[in-house]
mmCIF file of N, CA and C in Angstrom:
data_model
loop_
_atom_site.group_PDB
_atom_site.id
_atom_site.type_symbol
_atom_site.label_atom_id
_atom_site.label_comp_id
_atom_site.label_asym_id
_atom_site.label_seq_id
_atom_site.Cartn_x
_atom_site.Cartn_y
_atom_site.Cartn_z
ATOM 1 N N GLN A 15 70.644 -30.799 39.734
ATOM 2 C CA GLN A 15 69.301 -30.453 40.064
ATOM 3 C C GLN A 15 68.627 -29.476 39.027
ATOM 4 N N VAL A 16 67.381 -29.745 38.639
ATOM 5 C CA VAL A 16 66.694 -29.006 37.719
ATOM 6 C C VAL A 16 65.435 -28.513 38.280
ATOM 7 N N GLN A 17 65.087 -27.364 38.178
ATOM 8 C CA GLN A 17 63.853 -26.697 38.639
ATOM 9 C C GLN A 17 63.092 -26.255 37.435
ATOM 10 N N LEU A 18 61.802 -26.615 37.424
ATOM 11 C CA LEU A 18 60.781 -26.352 36.425
ATOM 12 C C LEU A 18 59.710 -25.559 36.850
ATOM 13 N N VAL A 19 59.257 -24.528 36.080
ATOM 14 C CA VAL A 19 58.176 -23.649 36.359
ATOM 15 C C VAL A 19 57.254 -23.581 35.107
ATOM 16 N N GLU A 20 56.048 -23.870 35.252
ATOM 17 C CA GLU A 20 54.961 -23.799 34.237
ATOM 18 C C GLU A 20 54.224 -22.444 34.355
ATOM 19 N N SER A 21 53.754 -22.064 33.160
ATOM 20 C CA SER A 21 52.930 -20.811 33.175
ATOM 21 C C SER A 21 52.099 -20.859 31.819
ATOM 22 N N GLY A 22 51.094 -19.920 31.848
ATOM 23 C CA GLY A 22 50.287 -19.845 30.564
ATOM 24 C C GLY A 22 48.889 -20.502 30.643
ATOM 25 N N GLY A 23 48.537 -21.201 31.753
ATOM 26 C CA GLY A 23 47.263 -21.637 31.823
ATOM 27 C C GLY A 23 46.231 -20.698 32.090
ATOM 28 N N GLY A 24 44.939 -21.168 32.020
ATOM 29 C CA GLY A 24 43.885 -20.180 32.155
ATOM 30 C C GLY A 24 42.554 -20.791 31.821
ATOM 31 N N LEU A 25 41.448 -19.928 31.571
ATOM 32 C CA LEU A 25 40.234 -20.305 31.104
ATOM 33 C C LEU A 25 39.962 -19.891 29.826
ATOM 34 N N VAL A 26 39.567 -20.733 28.971
ATOM 35 C CA VAL A 26 39.266 -20.469 27.621
ATOM 36 C C VAL A 26 37.965 -21.181 27.080
ATOM 37 N N GLN A 27 37.434 -20.678 26.095
ATOM 38 C CA GLN A 27 36.232 -21.355 25.555
ATOM 39 C C GLN A 27 36.712 -22.466 24.608
ATOM 40 N N ALA A 28 35.847 -23.465 24.397
ATOM 41 C CA ALA A 28 36.079 -24.489 23.457
ATOM 42 C C ALA A 28 36.384 -23.898 22.148
ATOM 43 N N GLY A 29 37.398 -24.509 21.455
ATOM 44 C CA GLY A 29 37.909 -23.949 20.219
ATOM 45 C C GLY A 29 39.034 -22.999 20.290
ATOM 46 N N GLY A 30 39.312 -22.498 21.491
ATOM 47 C CA GLY A 30 40.240 -21.456 21.664
ATOM 48 C C GLY A 30 41.587 -21.992 21.881
ATOM 49 N N SER A 31 42.606 -21.195 22.140
ATOM 50 C CA SER A 31 44.055 -21.568 22.233
ATOM 51 C C SER A 31 44.700 -21.138 23.468
ATOM 52 N N LEU A 32 45.691 -21.791 23.886
ATOM 53 C CA LEU A 32 46.619 -21.418 24.991
ATOM 54 C C LEU A 32 48.010 -21.846 24.622
ATOM 55 N N ARG A 33 48.953 -21.091 25.083
ATOM 56 C CA ARG A 33 50.434 -21.480 24.983
ATOM 57 C C ARG A 33 50.946 -21.718 26.491
ATOM 58 N N LEU A 34 51.385 -22.827 26.673
ATOM 59 C CA LEU A 34 51.991 -23.026 28.066
ATOM 60 C C LEU A 34 53.493 -22.995 27.839
ATOM 61 N N SER A 35 54.089 -22.550 28.889
ATOM 62 C CA SER A 35 55.545 -22.464 28.831
ATOM 63 C C SER A 35 56.150 -23.242 30.140
ATOM 64 N N CYS A 36 57.215 -23.828 29.939
ATOM 65 C CA CYS A 36 57.963 -24.498 30.902
ATOM 66 C C CYS A 36 59.424 -24.036 30.875
ATOM 67 N N THR A 37 59.863 -23.405 31.913
ATOM 68 C CA THR A 37 61.140 -22.714 32.015
ATOM 69 C C THR A 37 61.961 -23.320 33.177
ATOM 70 N N ALA A 38 63.164 -23.745 32.630
ATOM 71 C CA ALA A 38 64.023 -24.611 33.538
ATOM 72 C C ALA A 38 65.133 -23.782 34.105
ATOM 73 N N SER A 39 65.682 -24.180 35.201
ATOM 74 C CA SER A 39 66.915 -23.652 35.761
ATOM 75 C C SER A 39 67.716 -24.796 36.208
ATOM 76 N N GLY A 40 69.011 -24.676 36.430
ATOM 77 C CA GLY A 40 69.753 -25.747 36.816
ATOM 78 C C GLY A 40 70.892 -26.223 35.854
ATOM 79 N N ARG A 41 70.860 -27.438 35.657
ATOM 80 C CA ARG A 41 71.921 -27.998 34.704
ATOM 81 C C ARG A 41 71.640 -27.855 33.328
ATOM 82 N N THR A 42 72.506 -28.208 32.445
ATOM 83 C CA THR A 42 72.382 -27.947 31.031
ATOM 84 C C THR A 42 71.058 -28.568 30.393
ATOM 85 N N PHE A 43 70.288 -27.620 29.939
ATOM 86 C CA PHE A 43 68.858 -27.900 29.625
ATOM 87 C C PHE A 43 68.846 -28.775 28.392
ATOM 88 N N SER A 44 69.756 -28.748 27.424
ATOM 89 C CA SER A 44 69.628 -29.462 26.264
ATOM 90 C C SER A 44 69.955 -31.019 26.474
ATOM 91 N N ASN A 45 70.450 -31.302 27.661
ATOM 92 C CA ASN A 45 70.622 -32.817 28.007
ATOM 93 C C ASN A 45 69.306 -33.468 28.430
ATOM 94 N N TYR A 46 68.218 -32.711 28.585
ATOM 95 C CA TYR A 46 67.075 -33.260 29.160
ATOM 96 C C TYR A 46 65.896 -33.216 28.155
ATOM 97 N N ALA A 47 65.264 -34.406 28.041
ATOM 98 C CA ALA A 47 63.956 -34.571 27.413
ATOM 99 C C ALA A 47 62.978 -33.884 28.335
ATOM 100 N N VAL A 48 61.987 -33.292 27.767
ATOM 101 C CA VAL A 48 60.938 -32.546 28.468
ATOM 102 C C VAL A 48 59.592 -33.002 28.048
ATOM 103 N N ALA A 49 58.771 -33.421 28.867
ATOM 104 C CA ALA A 49 57.479 -33.971 28.677
ATOM 105 C C ALA A 49 56.364 -33.088 29.314
ATOM 106 N N TRP A 50 55.138 -33.123 28.716
ATOM 107 C CA TRP A 50 53.977 -32.479 29.334
ATOM 108 C C TRP A 50 52.981 -33.616 29.673
ATOM 109 N N PHE A 51 52.496 -33.590 31.006
ATOM 110 C CA PHE A 51 51.559 -34.405 31.423
ATOM 111 C C PHE A 51 50.293 -33.553 31.854
ATOM 112 N N ARG A 52 49.232 -34.206 31.981
ATOM 113 C CA ARG A 52 48.098 -33.546 32.640
ATOM 114 C C ARG A 52 47.324 -34.480 33.530
ATOM 115 N N GLN A 53 46.515 -33.913 34.441
ATOM 116 C CA GLN A 53 45.827 -34.579 35.436
ATOM 117 C C GLN A 53 44.597 -34.012 35.668
ATOM 118 N N ALA A 54 43.450 -34.635 35.379
ATOM 119 C CA ALA A 54 42.038 -34.061 35.706
ATOM 120 C C ALA A 54 41.628 -34.687 37.132
ATOM 121 N N PRO A 55 40.757 -33.913 37.687
ATOM 122 C CA PRO A 55 40.338 -34.400 38.977
ATOM 123 C C PRO A 55 39.732 -35.902 39.002
ATOM 124 N N GLY A 56 40.274 -36.642 39.884
ATOM 125 C CA GLY A 56 39.872 -38.007 40.031
ATOM 126 C C GLY A 56 40.466 -39.080 39.048
ATOM 127 N N LYS A 57 41.460 -38.480 38.230
ATOM 128 C CA LYS A 57 42.007 -39.250 37.133
ATOM 129 C C LYS A 57 43.486 -39.334 37.367
ATOM 130 N N GLU A 58 44.103 -40.388 36.846
ATOM 131 C CA GLU A 58 45.547 -40.614 36.822
ATOM 132 C C GLU A 58 46.291 -39.574 35.898
ATOM 133 N N ARG A 59 47.447 -39.294 36.228
ATOM 134 C CA ARG A 59 48.286 -38.379 35.352
ATOM 135 C C ARG A 59 48.470 -39.065 33.944
ATOM 136 N N GLU A 60 48.235 -38.216 32.914
ATOM 137 C CA GLU A 60 48.238 -38.682 31.614
ATOM 138 C C GLU A 60 49.239 -37.963 30.798
ATOM 139 N N PHE A 61 49.996 -38.807 29.974
ATOM 140 C CA PHE A 61 51.016 -38.281 29.104
ATOM 141 C C PHE A 61 50.312 -37.441 27.974
ATOM 142 N N VAL A 62 50.918 -36.369 27.575
ATOM 143 C CA VAL A 62 50.393 -35.488 26.483
ATOM 144 C C VAL A 62 51.437 -35.394 25.360
ATOM 145 N N PHE A 63 52.615 -35.067 25.553
ATOM 146 C CA PHE A 63 53.600 -34.648 24.568
ATOM 147 C C PHE A 63 55.022 -34.636 25.085
ATOM 148 N N VAL A 64 55.961 -35.065 24.293
ATOM 149 C CA VAL A 64 57.421 -35.005 24.749
ATOM 150 C C VAL A 64 58.274 -34.592 23.610
ATOM 151 N N ILE A 65 59.366 -34.031 24.019
ATOM 152 C CA ILE A 65 60.349 -33.536 23.037
ATOM 153 C C ILE A 65 61.741 -33.755 23.534
ATOM 154 N N SER A 66 62.601 -34.341 22.704
ATOM 155 C CA SER A 66 63.985 -34.716 23.081
ATOM 156 C C SER A 66 64.757 -33.482 23.353
ATOM 157 N N GLY A 67 65.911 -33.780 23.986
ATOM 158 C CA GLY A 67 66.802 -32.627 24.428
ATOM 159 C C GLY A 67 67.231 -31.758 23.383
ATOM 160 N N SER A 68 67.490 -32.402 22.106
ATOM 161 C CA SER A 68 67.906 -31.588 20.936
ATOM 162 C C SER A 68 66.830 -30.910 20.248
ATOM 163 N N GLY A 69 65.575 -31.375 20.567
ATOM 164 C CA GLY A 69 64.492 -30.900 19.769
ATOM 165 C C GLY A 69 64.179 -31.714 18.535
ATOM 166 N N GLY A 70 64.972 -32.690 18.184
ATOM 167 C CA GLY A 70 64.934 -33.475 16.990
ATOM 168 C C GLY A 70 63.891 -34.520 16.976
ATOM 169 N N SER A 71 63.294 -34.964 18.114
ATOM 170 C CA SER A 71 62.295 -35.977 18.221
ATOM 171 C C SER A 71 61.148 -35.629 19.016
ATOM 172 N N ILE A 72 59.883 -35.784 18.538
ATOM 173 C CA ILE A 72 58.854 -35.628 19.409
ATOM 174 C C ILE A 72 57.898 -36.833 19.323
ATOM 175 N N TYR A 73 57.070 -36.836 20.334
ATOM 176 C CA TYR A 73 56.001 -37.981 20.385
ATOM 177 C C TYR A 73 54.841 -37.414 21.170
ATOM 178 N N TYR A 74 53.564 -37.891 20.780
ATOM 179 C CA TYR A 74 52.470 -37.135 21.435
ATOM 180 C C TYR A 74 51.335 -38.211 21.633
ATOM 181 N N ALA A 75 50.405 -37.950 22.439
ATOM 182 C CA ALA A 75 49.264 -38.755 22.653
ATOM 183 C C ALA A 75 48.264 -38.638 21.475
ATOM 184 N N PRO A 76 47.601 -39.711 21.059
ATOM 185 C CA PRO A 76 46.687 -39.593 19.907
ATOM 186 C C PRO A 76 45.573 -38.517 20.089
ATOM 187 N N SER A 77 45.215 -38.354 21.320
ATOM 188 C CA SER A 77 44.066 -37.459 21.692
ATOM 189 C C SER A 77 44.367 -35.944 21.341
ATOM 190 N N VAL A 78 45.640 -35.709 21.140
ATOM 191 C CA VAL A 78 46.010 -34.265 20.856
ATOM 192 C C VAL A 78 46.640 -34.067 19.388
ATOM 193 N N LYS A 79 46.507 -35.094 18.628
ATOM 194 C CA LYS A 79 47.026 -35.068 17.286
ATOM 195 C C LYS A 79 46.338 -33.964 16.490
ATOM 196 N N GLY A 80 47.163 -33.130 15.808
ATOM 197 C CA GLY A 80 46.660 -32.071 15.027
ATOM 198 C C GLY A 80 46.176 -30.906 15.773
ATOM 199 N N ARG A 81 46.148 -30.848 17.159
ATOM 200 C CA ARG A 81 45.675 -29.742 17.821
ATOM 201 C C ARG A 81 46.855 -29.107 18.721
ATOM 202 N N PHE A 82 47.786 -29.942 19.256
ATOM 203 C CA PHE A 82 48.784 -29.453 20.127
ATOM 204 C C PHE A 82 50.143 -29.561 19.344
ATOM 205 N N THR A 83 51.086 -28.721 19.785
ATOM 206 C CA THR A 83 52.415 -28.898 19.229
ATOM 207 C C THR A 83 53.380 -28.538 20.230
ATOM 208 N N ILE A 84 54.637 -29.037 20.272
ATOM 209 C CA ILE A 84 55.507 -28.833 21.265
ATOM 210 C C ILE A 84 56.839 -28.267 20.505
ATOM 211 N N SER A 85 57.554 -27.386 21.265
ATOM 212 C CA SER A 85 58.858 -26.825 20.748
ATOM 213 C C SER A 85 59.620 -26.512 21.830
ATOM 214 N N ARG A 86 60.908 -26.234 21.597
ATOM 215 C CA ARG A 86 61.876 -25.765 22.691
ATOM 216 C C ARG A 86 62.803 -24.769 22.158
ATOM 217 N N GLU A 87 63.218 -23.879 23.021
ATOM 218 C CA GLU A 87 64.259 -22.885 22.770
ATOM 219 C C GLU A 87 65.300 -23.138 23.902
ATOM 220 N N ASN A 88 66.235 -23.912 23.582
ATOM 221 C CA ASN A 88 67.277 -24.263 24.618
ATOM 222 C C ASN A 88 68.117 -23.003 25.118
ATOM 223 N N ALA A 89 68.288 -22.096 24.265
ATOM 224 C CA ALA A 89 68.979 -20.850 24.680
ATOM 225 C C ALA A 89 68.222 -20.071 25.638
ATOM 226 N N LYS A 90 66.904 -20.347 25.852
ATOM 227 C CA LYS A 90 66.022 -19.694 26.815
ATOM 228 C C LYS A 90 65.704 -20.604 27.921
ATOM 229 N N ASN A 91 66.098 -21.893 27.843
ATOM 230 C CA ASN A 91 65.808 -22.858 28.813
ATOM 231 C C ASN A 91 64.265 -23.087 28.916
ATOM 232 N N THR A 92 63.621 -23.053 27.744
ATOM 233 C CA THR A 92 62.121 -23.008 27.754
ATOM 234 C C THR A 92 61.639 -24.031 26.711
ATOM 235 N N VAL A 93 60.603 -24.824 27.147
ATOM 236 C CA VAL A 93 59.731 -25.667 26.301
ATOM 237 C C VAL A 93 58.267 -25.008 26.289
ATOM 238 N N PHE A 94 57.786 -25.019 25.000
ATOM 239 C CA PHE A 94 56.393 -24.545 24.880
ATOM 240 C C PHE A 94 55.412 -25.679 24.444
ATOM 241 N N LEU A 95 54.198 -25.553 24.907
ATOM 242 C CA LEU A 95 53.129 -26.336 24.483
ATOM 243 C C LEU A 95 52.071 -25.462 23.768
ATOM 244 N N GLN A 96 51.977 -25.425 22.565
ATOM 245 C CA GLN A 96 50.925 -24.666 21.902
ATOM 246 C C GLN A 96 49.617 -25.523 21.807
ATOM 247 N N MET A 97 48.600 -25.046 22.353
ATOM 248 C CA MET A 97 47.252 -25.813 22.316
ATOM 249 C C MET A 97 46.240 -25.088 21.577
ATOM 250 N N ASP A 98 45.875 -25.675 20.544
ATOM 251 C CA ASP A 98 44.722 -25.027 19.700
ATOM 252 C C ASP A 98 43.595 -26.066 19.653
ATOM 253 N N SER A 99 42.412 -25.448 19.239
ATOM 254 C CA SER A 99 41.155 -26.178 19.033
ATOM 255 C C SER A 99 40.860 -27.043 20.402
ATOM 256 N N LEU A 100 40.957 -26.240 21.583
ATOM 257 C CA LEU A 100 40.831 -26.835 22.828
ATOM 258 C C LEU A 100 39.441 -27.347 23.000
ATOM 259 N N LYS A 101 39.222 -28.466 23.711
ATOM 260 C CA LYS A 101 38.081 -29.126 24.004
ATOM 261 C C LYS A 101 37.902 -29.188 25.542
ATOM 262 N N ALA A 102 36.694 -29.333 25.954
ATOM 263 C CA ALA A 102 36.389 -29.546 27.319
ATOM 264 C C ALA A 102 37.184 -30.639 28.043
ATOM 265 N N GLU A 103 37.360 -31.703 27.132
ATOM 266 C CA GLU A 103 38.137 -32.855 27.669
ATOM 267 C C GLU A 103 39.516 -32.501 27.936
ATOM 268 N N ASP A 104 40.126 -31.377 27.511
ATOM 269 C CA ASP A 104 41.461 -30.965 27.787
ATOM 270 C C ASP A 104 41.669 -30.401 29.139
ATOM 271 N N THR A 105 40.449 -30.108 29.846
ATOM 272 C CA THR A 105 40.618 -29.383 31.291
ATOM 273 C C THR A 105 41.344 -30.342 32.083
ATOM 274 N N ALA A 106 42.388 -29.768 32.710
ATOM 275 C CA ALA A 106 43.260 -30.609 33.635
ATOM 276 C C ALA A 106 44.343 -29.506 34.173
ATOM 277 N N VAL A 107 45.083 -30.060 35.200
ATOM 278 C CA VAL A 107 46.188 -29.366 35.591
ATOM 279 C C VAL A 107 47.363 -29.882 34.600
ATOM 280 N N TYR A 108 48.086 -29.076 34.097
ATOM 281 C CA TYR A 108 49.161 -29.487 33.134
ATOM 282 C C TYR A 108 50.581 -29.252 33.834
ATOM 283 N N TYR A 109 51.407 -30.350 33.780
ATOM 284 C CA TYR A 109 52.755 -30.326 34.241
ATOM 285 C C TYR A 109 53.771 -30.618 33.278
ATOM 286 N N CYS A 110 54.903 -29.855 33.396
ATOM 287 C CA CYS A 110 56.092 -30.275 32.685
ATOM 288 C C CYS A 110 57.033 -31.193 33.588
ATOM 289 N N ALA A 111 57.662 -31.907 32.861
ATOM 290 C CA ALA A 111 58.630 -32.835 33.538
ATOM 291 C C ALA A 111 59.863 -33.056 32.758
ATOM 292 N N ALA A 112 60.994 -33.359 33.325
ATOM 293 C CA ALA A 112 62.291 -33.420 32.646
ATOM 294 C C ALA A 112 62.970 -34.684 33.193
ATOM 295 N N ARG A 113 63.786 -35.271 32.320
ATOM 296 C CA ARG A 113 64.747 -36.331 32.623
ATOM 297 C C ARG A 113 65.887 -36.239 31.831
ATOM 298 N N GLU A 114 66.990 -36.705 32.289
ATOM 299 C CA GLU A 114 68.259 -36.741 31.520
ATOM 300 C C GLU A 114 68.178 -37.899 30.534
ATOM 301 N N GLY A 115 68.539 -37.604 29.335
ATOM 302 C CA GLY A 115 68.620 -38.717 28.347
ATOM 303 C C GLY A 115 67.375 -38.765 27.530
ATOM 304 N N THR A 116 66.951 -40.026 27.101
ATOM 305 C CA THR A 116 65.902 -40.361 26.235
ATOM 306 C C THR A 116 64.573 -40.097 26.941
ATOM 307 N N TRP A 117 63.511 -39.904 26.093
ATOM 308 C CA TRP A 117 62.207 -39.694 26.621
ATOM 309 C C TRP A 117 61.407 -40.933 26.859
ATOM 310 N N TYR A 118 60.496 -40.866 27.769
ATOM 311 C CA TYR A 118 59.442 -41.897 28.050
ATOM 312 C C TYR A 118 58.171 -41.245 28.172
ATOM 313 N N THR A 119 57.121 -42.060 28.239
ATOM 314 C CA THR A 119 55.766 -41.489 28.420
ATOM 315 C C THR A 119 55.027 -41.835 29.751
ATOM 316 N N ARG A 120 55.806 -42.342 30.631
ATOM 317 C CA ARG A 120 55.340 -42.780 31.916
ATOM 318 C C ARG A 120 55.787 -41.747 32.987
ATOM 319 N N PRO A 121 54.784 -41.230 33.907
ATOM 320 C CA PRO A 121 55.262 -40.210 34.798
ATOM 321 C C PRO A 121 56.234 -40.685 35.781
ATOM 322 N N TYR A 122 56.447 -41.931 36.076
ATOM 323 C CA TYR A 122 57.457 -42.319 37.052
ATOM 324 C C TYR A 122 58.796 -42.512 36.443
ATOM 325 N N ASP A 123 58.900 -42.247 35.237
ATOM 326 C CA ASP A 123 60.257 -42.156 34.570
ATOM 327 C C ASP A 123 60.902 -40.858 34.608
ATOM 328 N N TYR A 124 60.162 -39.842 35.170
ATOM 329 C CA TYR A 124 60.703 -38.431 35.212
ATOM 330 C C TYR A 124 61.007 -38.043 36.617
ATOM 331 N N LYS A 125 62.179 -37.492 36.802
ATOM 332 C CA LYS A 125 62.631 -37.118 38.073
ATOM 333 C C LYS A 125 62.324 -35.722 38.449
ATOM 334 N N TYR A 126 62.202 -34.753 37.535
ATOM 335 C CA TYR A 126 61.993 -33.295 37.791
ATOM 336 C C TYR A 126 60.635 -32.895 37.398
ATOM 337 N N TRP A 127 59.850 -32.125 38.240
ATOM 338 C CA TRP A 127 58.499 -31.649 37.896
ATOM 339 C C TRP A 127 58.287 -30.279 38.223
ATOM 340 N N GLY A 128 57.555 -29.634 37.427
ATOM 341 C CA GLY A 128 56.975 -28.335 37.804
ATOM 342 C C GLY A 128 55.809 -28.343 38.740
ATOM 343 N N GLN A 129 55.133 -27.176 39.150
ATOM 344 C CA GLN A 129 54.173 -27.169 40.069
ATOM 345 C C GLN A 129 52.838 -27.334 39.423
ATOM 346 N N GLY A 130 52.724 -27.225 38.163
ATOM 347 C CA GLY A 130 51.522 -27.431 37.408
ATOM 348 C C GLY A 130 50.876 -25.973 37.089
ATOM 349 N N THR A 131 49.968 -26.000 36.119
ATOM 350 C CA THR A 131 49.305 -24.719 35.696
ATOM 351 C C THR A 131 47.929 -25.284 35.269
ATOM 352 N N GLN A 132 46.872 -24.610 35.719
ATOM 353 C CA GLN A 132 45.500 -25.028 35.383
ATOM 354 C C GLN A 132 45.045 -24.658 34.147
ATOM 355 N N VAL A 133 44.475 -25.602 33.286
ATOM 356 C CA VAL A 133 43.875 -25.213 32.057
ATOM 357 C C VAL A 133 42.448 -25.682 32.218
ATOM 358 N N THR A 134 41.489 -24.722 31.985
ATOM 359 C CA THR A 134 40.039 -24.956 31.986
ATOM 360 C C THR A 134 39.436 -24.577 30.692
ATOM 361 N N VAL A 135 38.706 -25.474 30.060
ATOM 362 C CA VAL A 135 38.053 -25.220 28.736
ATOM 363 C C VAL A 135 36.501 -25.337 29.009
ATOM 364 N N SER A 136 35.852 -24.142 28.731
ATOM 365 C CA SER A 136 34.425 -24.190 28.910
ATOM 366 C C SER A 136 33.731 -24.594 27.611
ATOM 367 N N SER A 137 32.618 -25.325 27.680
ATOM 368 C CA SER A 137 31.889 -25.636 26.467
ATOM 369 C C SER A 137 30.643 -24.825 26.311
#
């Protein structure tokens, strides 16, 4: 069993930055790929970014290219999502999710989820 907790959301102006954190407890963290998803009101959950267990592979949605980056510190059981140049379209609840083994970009491929953290970008 893995428990995930997100933090770092908030209200920022367009062009600003936030860093989200996802901290895990439970089984060996380095065995798990960790992804970020987001969900805006009335919309389906959307893939944002993923990092492999070792940190050696990443994959991201085209909409965040050049603006977001992902990293992990396995010794701290934490994955970070650095969000720069934020746009109003980035407004959503952001969730981290984990699965053992390789990464996927579909929400239903992930077994473990955090509670979400709200990101609001004002224009």
